[in-house]
C-alpha positions as a Python dict, from the first residue, in 0.01 Angstrom:
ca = {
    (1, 'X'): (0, 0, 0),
    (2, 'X'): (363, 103, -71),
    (3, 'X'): (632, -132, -9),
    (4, 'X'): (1050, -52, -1),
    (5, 'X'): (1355, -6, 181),
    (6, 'X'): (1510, 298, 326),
    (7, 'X'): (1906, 330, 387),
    (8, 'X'): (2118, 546, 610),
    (9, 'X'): (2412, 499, 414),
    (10, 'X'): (2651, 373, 689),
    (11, 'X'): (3009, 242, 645),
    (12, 'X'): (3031, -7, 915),
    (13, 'X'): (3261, -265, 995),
    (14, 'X'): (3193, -619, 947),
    (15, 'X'): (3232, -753, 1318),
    (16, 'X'): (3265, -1125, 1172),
    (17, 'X'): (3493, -1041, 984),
    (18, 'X'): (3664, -709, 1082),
    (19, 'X'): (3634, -591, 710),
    (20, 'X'): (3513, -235, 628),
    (21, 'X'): (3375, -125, 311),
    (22, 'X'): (3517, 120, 106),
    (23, 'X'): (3290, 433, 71),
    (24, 'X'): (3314, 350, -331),
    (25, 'X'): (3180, -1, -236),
    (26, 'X'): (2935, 80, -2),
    (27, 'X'): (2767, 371, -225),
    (28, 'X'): (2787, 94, -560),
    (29, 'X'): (2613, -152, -269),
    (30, 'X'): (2286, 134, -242),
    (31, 'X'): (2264, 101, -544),
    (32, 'X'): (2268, -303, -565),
    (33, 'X'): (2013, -225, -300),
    (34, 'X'): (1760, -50, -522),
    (35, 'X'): (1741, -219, -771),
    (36, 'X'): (1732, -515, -615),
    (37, 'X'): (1486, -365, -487),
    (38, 'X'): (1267, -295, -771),
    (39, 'X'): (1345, -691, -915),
    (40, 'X'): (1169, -830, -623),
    (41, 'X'): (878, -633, -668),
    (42, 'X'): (914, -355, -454),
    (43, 'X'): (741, -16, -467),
    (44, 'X'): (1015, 253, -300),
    (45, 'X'): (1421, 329, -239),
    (46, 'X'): (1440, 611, 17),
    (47, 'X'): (1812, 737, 63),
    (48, 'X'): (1917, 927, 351),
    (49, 'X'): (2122, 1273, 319),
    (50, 'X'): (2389, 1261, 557),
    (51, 'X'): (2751, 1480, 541),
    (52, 'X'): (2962, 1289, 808),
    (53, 'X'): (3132, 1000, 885),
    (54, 'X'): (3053, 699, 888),
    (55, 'X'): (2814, 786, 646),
    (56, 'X'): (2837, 833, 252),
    (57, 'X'): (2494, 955, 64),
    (58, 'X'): (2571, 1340, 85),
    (59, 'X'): (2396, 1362, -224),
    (60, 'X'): (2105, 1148, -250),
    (61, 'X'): (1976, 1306, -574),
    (62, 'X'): (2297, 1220, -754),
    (63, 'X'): (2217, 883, -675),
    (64, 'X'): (1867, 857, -687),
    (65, 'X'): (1911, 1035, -1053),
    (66, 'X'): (2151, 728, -1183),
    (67, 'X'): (1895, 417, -1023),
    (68, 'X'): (1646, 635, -1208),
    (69, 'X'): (1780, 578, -1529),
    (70, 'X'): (1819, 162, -1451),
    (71, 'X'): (1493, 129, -1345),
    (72, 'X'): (1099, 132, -1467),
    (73, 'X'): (858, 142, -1205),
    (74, 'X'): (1072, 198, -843),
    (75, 'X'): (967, 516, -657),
    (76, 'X'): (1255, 715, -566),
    (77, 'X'): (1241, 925, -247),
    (78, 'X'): (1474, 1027, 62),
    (79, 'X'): (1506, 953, 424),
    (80, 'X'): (1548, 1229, 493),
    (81, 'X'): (1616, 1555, 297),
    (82, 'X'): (1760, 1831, 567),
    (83, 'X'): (1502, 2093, 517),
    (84, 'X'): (1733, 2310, 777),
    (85, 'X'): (2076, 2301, 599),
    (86, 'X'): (1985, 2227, 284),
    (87, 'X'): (1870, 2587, 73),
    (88, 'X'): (1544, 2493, 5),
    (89, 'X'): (1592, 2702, -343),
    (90, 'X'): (1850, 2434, -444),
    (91, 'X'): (1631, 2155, -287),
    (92, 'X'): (1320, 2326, -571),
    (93, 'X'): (1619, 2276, -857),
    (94, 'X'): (1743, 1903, -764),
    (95, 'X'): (1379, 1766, -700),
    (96, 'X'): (1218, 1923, -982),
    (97, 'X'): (1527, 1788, -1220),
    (98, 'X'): (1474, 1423, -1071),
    (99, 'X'): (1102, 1417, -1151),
    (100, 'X'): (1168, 1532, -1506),
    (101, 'X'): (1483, 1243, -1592),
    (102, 'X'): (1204, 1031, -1327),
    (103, 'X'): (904, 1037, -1544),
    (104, 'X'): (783, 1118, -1209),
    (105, 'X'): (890, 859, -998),
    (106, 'X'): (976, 1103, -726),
    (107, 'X'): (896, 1192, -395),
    (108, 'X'): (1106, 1327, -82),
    (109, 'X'): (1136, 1341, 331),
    (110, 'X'): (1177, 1689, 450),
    (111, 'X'): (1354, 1650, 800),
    (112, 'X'): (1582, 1914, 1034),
    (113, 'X'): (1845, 1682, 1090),
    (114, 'X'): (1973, 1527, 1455),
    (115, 'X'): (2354, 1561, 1371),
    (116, 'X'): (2451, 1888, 1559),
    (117, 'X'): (2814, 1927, 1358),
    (118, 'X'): (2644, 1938, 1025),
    (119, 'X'): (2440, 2303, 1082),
    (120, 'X'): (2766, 2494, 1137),
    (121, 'X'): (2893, 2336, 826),
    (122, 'X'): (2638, 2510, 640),
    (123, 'X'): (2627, 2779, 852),
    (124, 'X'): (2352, 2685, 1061),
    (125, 'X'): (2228, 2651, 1429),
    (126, 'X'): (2098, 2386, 1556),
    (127, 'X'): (1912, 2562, 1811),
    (128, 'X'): (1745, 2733, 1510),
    (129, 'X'): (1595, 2386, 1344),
    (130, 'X'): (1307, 2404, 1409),
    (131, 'X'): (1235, 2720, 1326),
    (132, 'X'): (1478, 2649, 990),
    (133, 'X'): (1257, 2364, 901),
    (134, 'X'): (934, 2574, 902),
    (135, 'X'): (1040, 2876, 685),
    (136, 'X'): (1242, 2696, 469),
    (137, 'X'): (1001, 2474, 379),
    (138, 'X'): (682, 2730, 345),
    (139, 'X'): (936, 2889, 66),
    (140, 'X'): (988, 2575, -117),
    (141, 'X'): (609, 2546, -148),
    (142, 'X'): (601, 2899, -276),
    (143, 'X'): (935, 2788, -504),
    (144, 'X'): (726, 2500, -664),
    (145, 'X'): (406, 2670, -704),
    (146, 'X'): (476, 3041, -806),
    (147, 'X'): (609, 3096, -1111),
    (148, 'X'): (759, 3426, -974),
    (149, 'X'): (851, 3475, -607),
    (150, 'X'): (927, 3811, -417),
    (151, 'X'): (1012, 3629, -78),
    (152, 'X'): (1173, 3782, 249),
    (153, 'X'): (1246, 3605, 566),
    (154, 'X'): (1497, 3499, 830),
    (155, 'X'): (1703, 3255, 759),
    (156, 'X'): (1834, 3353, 406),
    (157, 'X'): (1903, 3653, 199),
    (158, 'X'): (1549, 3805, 8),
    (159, 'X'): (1461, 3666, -370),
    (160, 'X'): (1335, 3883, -601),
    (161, 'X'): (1159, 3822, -874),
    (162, 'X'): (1290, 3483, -882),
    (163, 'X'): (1172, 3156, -1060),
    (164, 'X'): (1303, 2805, -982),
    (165, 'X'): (1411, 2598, -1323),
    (166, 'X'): (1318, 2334, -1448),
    (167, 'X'): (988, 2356, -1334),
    (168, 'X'): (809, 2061, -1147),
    (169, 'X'): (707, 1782, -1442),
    (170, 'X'): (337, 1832, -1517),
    (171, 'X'): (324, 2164, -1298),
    (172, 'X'): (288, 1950, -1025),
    (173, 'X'): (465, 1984, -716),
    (174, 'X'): (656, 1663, -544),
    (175, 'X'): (454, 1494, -286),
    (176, 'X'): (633, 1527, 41),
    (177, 'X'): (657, 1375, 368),
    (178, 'X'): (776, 1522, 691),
    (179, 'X'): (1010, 1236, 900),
    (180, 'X'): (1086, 1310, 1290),
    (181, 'X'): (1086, 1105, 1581),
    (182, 'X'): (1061, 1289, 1852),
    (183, 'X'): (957, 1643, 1737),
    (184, 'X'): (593, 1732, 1749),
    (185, 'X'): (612, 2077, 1594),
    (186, 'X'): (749, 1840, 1227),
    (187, 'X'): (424, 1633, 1319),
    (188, 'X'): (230, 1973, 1312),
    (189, 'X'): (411, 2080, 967),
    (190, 'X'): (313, 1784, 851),
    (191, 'X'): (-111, 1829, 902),
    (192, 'X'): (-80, 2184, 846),
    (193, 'X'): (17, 2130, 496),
    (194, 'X'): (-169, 1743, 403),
    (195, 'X'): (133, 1626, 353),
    (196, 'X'): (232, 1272, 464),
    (197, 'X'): (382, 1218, 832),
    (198, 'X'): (669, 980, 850),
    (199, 'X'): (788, 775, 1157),
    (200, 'X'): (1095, 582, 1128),
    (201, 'X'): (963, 322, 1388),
    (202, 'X'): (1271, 144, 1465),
    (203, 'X'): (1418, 355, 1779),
    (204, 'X'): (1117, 451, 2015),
    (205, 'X'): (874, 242, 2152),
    (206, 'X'): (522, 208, 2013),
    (207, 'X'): (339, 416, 2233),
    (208, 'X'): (590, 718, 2184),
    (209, 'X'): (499, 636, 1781),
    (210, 'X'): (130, 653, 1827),
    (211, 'X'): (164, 964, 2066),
    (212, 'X'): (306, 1141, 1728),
    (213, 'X'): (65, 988, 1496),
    (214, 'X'): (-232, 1046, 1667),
    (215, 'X'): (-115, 1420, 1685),
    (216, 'X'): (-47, 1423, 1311),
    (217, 'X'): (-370, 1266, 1237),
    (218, 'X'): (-595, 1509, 1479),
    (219, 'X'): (-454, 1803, 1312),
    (220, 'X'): (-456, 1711, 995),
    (221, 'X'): (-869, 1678, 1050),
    (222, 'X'): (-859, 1978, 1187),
    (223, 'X'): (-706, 2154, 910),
    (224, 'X'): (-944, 2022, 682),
    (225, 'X'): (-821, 1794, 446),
    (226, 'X'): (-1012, 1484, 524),
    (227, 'X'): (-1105, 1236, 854),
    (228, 'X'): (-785, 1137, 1060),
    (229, 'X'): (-783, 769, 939),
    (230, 'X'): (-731, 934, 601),
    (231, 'X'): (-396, 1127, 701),
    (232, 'X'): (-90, 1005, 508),
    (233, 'X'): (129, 819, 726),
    (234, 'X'): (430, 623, 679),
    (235, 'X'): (622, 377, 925),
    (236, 'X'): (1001, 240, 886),
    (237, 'X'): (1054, -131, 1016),
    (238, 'X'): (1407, -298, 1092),
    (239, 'X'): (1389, -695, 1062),
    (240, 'X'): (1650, -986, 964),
    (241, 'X'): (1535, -1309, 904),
    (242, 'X'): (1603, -1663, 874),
    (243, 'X'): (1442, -2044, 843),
    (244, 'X'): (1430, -2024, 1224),
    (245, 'X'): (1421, -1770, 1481),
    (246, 'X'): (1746, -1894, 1712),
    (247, 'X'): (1910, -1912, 1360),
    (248, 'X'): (1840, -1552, 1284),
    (249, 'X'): (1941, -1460, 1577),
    (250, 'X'): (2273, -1603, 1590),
    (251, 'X'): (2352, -1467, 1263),
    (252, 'X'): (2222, -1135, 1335),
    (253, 'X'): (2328, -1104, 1684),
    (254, 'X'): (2679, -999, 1618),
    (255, 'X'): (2557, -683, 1374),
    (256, 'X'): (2322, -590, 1635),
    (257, 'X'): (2586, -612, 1933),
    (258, 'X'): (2818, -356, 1735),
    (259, 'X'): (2596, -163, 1544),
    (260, 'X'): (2700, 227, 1530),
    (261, 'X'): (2365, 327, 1729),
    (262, 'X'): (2235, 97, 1937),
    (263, 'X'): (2547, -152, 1991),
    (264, 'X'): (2687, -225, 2333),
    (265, 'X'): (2360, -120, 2487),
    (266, 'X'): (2048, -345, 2537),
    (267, 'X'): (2046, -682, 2428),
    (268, 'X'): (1864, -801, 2095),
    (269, 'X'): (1563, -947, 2297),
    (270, 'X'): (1502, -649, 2494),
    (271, 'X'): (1551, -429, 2178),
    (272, 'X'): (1269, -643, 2007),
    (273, 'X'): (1071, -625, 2293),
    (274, 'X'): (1105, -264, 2322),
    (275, 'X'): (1102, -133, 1948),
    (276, 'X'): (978, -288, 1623),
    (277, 'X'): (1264, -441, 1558),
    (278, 'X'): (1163, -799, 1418),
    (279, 'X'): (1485, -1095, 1406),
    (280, 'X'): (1307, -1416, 1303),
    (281, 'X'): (1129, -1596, 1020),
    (282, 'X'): (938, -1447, 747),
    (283, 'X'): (614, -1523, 931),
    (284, 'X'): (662, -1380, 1206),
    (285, 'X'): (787, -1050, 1022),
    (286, 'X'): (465, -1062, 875),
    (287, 'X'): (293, -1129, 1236),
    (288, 'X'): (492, -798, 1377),
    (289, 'X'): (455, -575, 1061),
    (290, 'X'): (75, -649, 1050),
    (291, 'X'): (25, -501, 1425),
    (292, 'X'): (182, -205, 1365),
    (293, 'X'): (-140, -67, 1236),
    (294, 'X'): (-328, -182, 1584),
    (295, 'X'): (-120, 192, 1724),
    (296, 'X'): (-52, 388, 1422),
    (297, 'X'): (-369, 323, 1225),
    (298, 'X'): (-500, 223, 878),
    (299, 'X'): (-84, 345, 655),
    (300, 'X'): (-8, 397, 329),
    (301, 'X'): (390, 335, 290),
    (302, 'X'): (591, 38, 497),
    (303, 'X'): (1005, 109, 452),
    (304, 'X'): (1223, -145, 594),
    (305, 'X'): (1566, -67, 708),
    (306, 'X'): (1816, -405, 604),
    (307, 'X'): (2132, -260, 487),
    (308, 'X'): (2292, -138, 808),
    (309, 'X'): (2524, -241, 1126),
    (310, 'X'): (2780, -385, 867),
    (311, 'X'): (2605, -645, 708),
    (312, 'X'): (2763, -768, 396),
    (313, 'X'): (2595, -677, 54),
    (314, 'X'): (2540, -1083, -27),
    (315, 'X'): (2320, -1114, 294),
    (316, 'X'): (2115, -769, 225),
    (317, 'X'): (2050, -868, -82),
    (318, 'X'): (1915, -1208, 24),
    (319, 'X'): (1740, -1047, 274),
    (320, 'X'): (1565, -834, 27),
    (321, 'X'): (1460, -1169, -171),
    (322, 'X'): (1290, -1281, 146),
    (323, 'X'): (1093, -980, 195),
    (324, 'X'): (1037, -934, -164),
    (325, 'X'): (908, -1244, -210),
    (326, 'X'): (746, -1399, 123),
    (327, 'X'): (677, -1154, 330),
    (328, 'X'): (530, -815, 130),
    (329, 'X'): (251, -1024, -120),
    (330, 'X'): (126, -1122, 210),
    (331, 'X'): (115, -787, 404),
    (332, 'X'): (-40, -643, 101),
    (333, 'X'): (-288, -869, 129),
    (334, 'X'): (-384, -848, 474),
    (335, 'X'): (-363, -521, 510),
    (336, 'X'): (-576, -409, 234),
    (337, 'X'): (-838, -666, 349),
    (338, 'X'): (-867, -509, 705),
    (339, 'X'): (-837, -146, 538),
    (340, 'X'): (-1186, 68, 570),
    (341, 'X'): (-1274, 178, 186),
    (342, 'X'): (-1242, 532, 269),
    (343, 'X'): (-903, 537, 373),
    (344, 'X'): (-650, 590, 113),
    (345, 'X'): (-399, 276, -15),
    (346, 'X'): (-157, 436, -119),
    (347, 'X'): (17, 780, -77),
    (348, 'X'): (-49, 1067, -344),
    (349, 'X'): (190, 1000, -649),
    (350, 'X'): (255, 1204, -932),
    (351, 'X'): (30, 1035, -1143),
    (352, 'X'): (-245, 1092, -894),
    (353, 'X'): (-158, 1436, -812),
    (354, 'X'): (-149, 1568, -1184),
    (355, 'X'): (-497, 1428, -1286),
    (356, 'X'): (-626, 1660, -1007),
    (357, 'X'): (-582, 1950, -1237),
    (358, 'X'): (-462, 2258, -1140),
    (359, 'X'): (-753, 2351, -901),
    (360, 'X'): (-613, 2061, -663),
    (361, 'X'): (-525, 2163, -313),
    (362, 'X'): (-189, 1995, -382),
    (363, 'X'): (-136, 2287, -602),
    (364, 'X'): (-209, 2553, -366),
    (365, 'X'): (70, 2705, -131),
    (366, 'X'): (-133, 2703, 196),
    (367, 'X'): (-425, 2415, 95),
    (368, 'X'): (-522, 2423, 505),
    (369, 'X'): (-864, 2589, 607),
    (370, 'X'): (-842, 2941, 603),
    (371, 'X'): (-1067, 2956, 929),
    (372, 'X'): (-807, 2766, 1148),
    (373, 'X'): (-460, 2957, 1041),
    (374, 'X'): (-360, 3285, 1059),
    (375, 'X'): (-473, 3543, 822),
    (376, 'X'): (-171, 3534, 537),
    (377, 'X'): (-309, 3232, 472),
    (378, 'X'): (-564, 3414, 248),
    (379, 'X'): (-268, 3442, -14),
    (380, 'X'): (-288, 3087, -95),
}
């Protein structure tokens, strides 16, 4: 099972201090973060794309490119990637690049974005993102697995002829997850394709999450690409520990009181009770983290969110020492011990994917049944 943290990327100020970071400290603190990260034996950095205020990684494979080149083993991904404002012909180019200067290490989170200012900055609607997220992303299949593309559709002007450089390392394709939290039709997208269903599990309470899972893993039985307890799934986590639990609280309790989402709204115990949010000792981060899979199943990839609400890069970092080094050996342990031995430990990686050859459904365009989508499907 995969391991790692996933950032937002938000400047926030310190509320115990009333310091703010500067946007050139808090994007050298990411990438502390990472590799950090990949010191205390982590598996993943994910990075999320945002182009606003208070937030800084616009360009997550800029910065994904330059940990790539400081680190060895550290799977590099995104939380998310906008599928809807991004052109997904540019999105073919960066991802592509990163595997090659990668050596592979490279995977991505297609999502259609929340933020309604951003889709007029690209010249986008927001009551379009759904439908954004599907085409665009059916063409970046086509982008990464046709070596010439005649493509026409809605959203953006016609290619002809077209082929997408450099081309993915090893001719194979990134692995990709889909990330939403509330949007069924991304859930859909998801099974349709095999690809692996992402639920940032830190908002929402746990029955909305297994509502979305479940739906993810029916279809993606349906659609043929193996039992439900084999879909790809993914879960976020949000956690802050301590020696004791009224100690991590204390020190926590300010972040959480002020933090840019959730601040001035419920209190930290009835946000843990609600959500997954875990603020105690290692052991019981472990204890919480473990039941997750009692409502979304047998999981492949566990992403903890520690860097936000204005917490100081000192205290992430030891916070990424405790997970690092008490909490994930022992979640890897239990949780492979209660996993079936059919279902999958760990998500498709490029290593994985190109020893499939180039018969492998990953390779094909539409790898779904034929029998249960519509007829263009036949030009997989």
């Amino acid at each position: 099972m995969q391991f790692g943290i996933f950032t937002i990327g938000d400047v926030t100020r310190d509320p115990t201090t009333g310091r703010v970071p500067t946007e050139h400290e808090r994007i050298l603190a990411m990438t502390k973060i990472a590799l950090k990260a990949e010191e205390v034996g982590l598996d993943v950095f994910a990075s999320g794309e945002h182009h606003n205020p208070p937030f800084v990684p616009s360009s997550p494979t800029t910065m994904l490119g330059w940990i790539a080149a400081r680190t060895e083993k550290l799977i590099l991904s995104t939380a998310t990637t906008l599928i809807t404002t991004n052109d997904p012909v540019k999105i073919a180019e960066d991802f592509a690049m990163l595997q090659h200067l990668s050596g592979g290490r490279v995977d991505l989170m297609m999502g259609r974005g929340n933020t309604g200012p951003v889709y007029p900055w690209f010249g986008k609607d927001i009551r379009q993102g759904i439908p954004l997220a599907i085409e665009n992303y059916h063409l970046l299949r086509r982008l990464w697995r046709e070596r010439v593309v005649d493509w026409e559709g809605k959203f953006r002007t016609p290619l002809h002829g077209y082929t997408s450089t450099p081309w993915p390392l090893d001719d194979t394709p990134p692995f990709v997850w889909h990330g939403s939290i509330r949007s069924p039709e991304i859930a859909e997208q998801a099974a349709f394709y095999g690809d692996g269903f992402f639920h940032n599990n830190i908002f929402w309470n746990k029955e909305h999450i297994e509502q979305m899972i479940t739906l993810y893993r029916r279809r993606f039985e349906q659609y043929g690409h193996g039992t439900a307890d084999q879909a790809i799934v993914g879960l976020g986590g949000q956690a802050f520990m301590a020696g004791t639990e009224a100690e991590a609280k204390r020190i926590f309790r300010p972040y959480f009181d002020n933090a840019p989402v959730y601040g001035h709204g419920p209190s930290l115990e009835d946000f843990s009770t609600m959500t997954p949010l875990t603020v105690g000792t290692p052991e019981q981060v472990v204890e919480r983290t473990l039941g997750f899979a009692d409502y979304a199943g047998d999981y492949q990839r566990q992403l903890f969110l520690m860097d936000h609400a204005g917490l100081p890069l000192d205290v992430v970092l030891e916070q990424i020492e405790i997970l690092g080094r008490e909490v994930v050996p022992v979640l890897r342990t239990e949780f492979e011990r209660r996993r079936p031995a059919h279902v999958p430990s760990d998500p498709p990686t490029h290593s994985t994917l190109a020893a499939q050859g180039a018969d492998s459904a990953h390779r094909h365009v539409i790898p779904a049944r034929v029998d249960l989508v519509p007829e263009e499907a036949d030009a997989r």
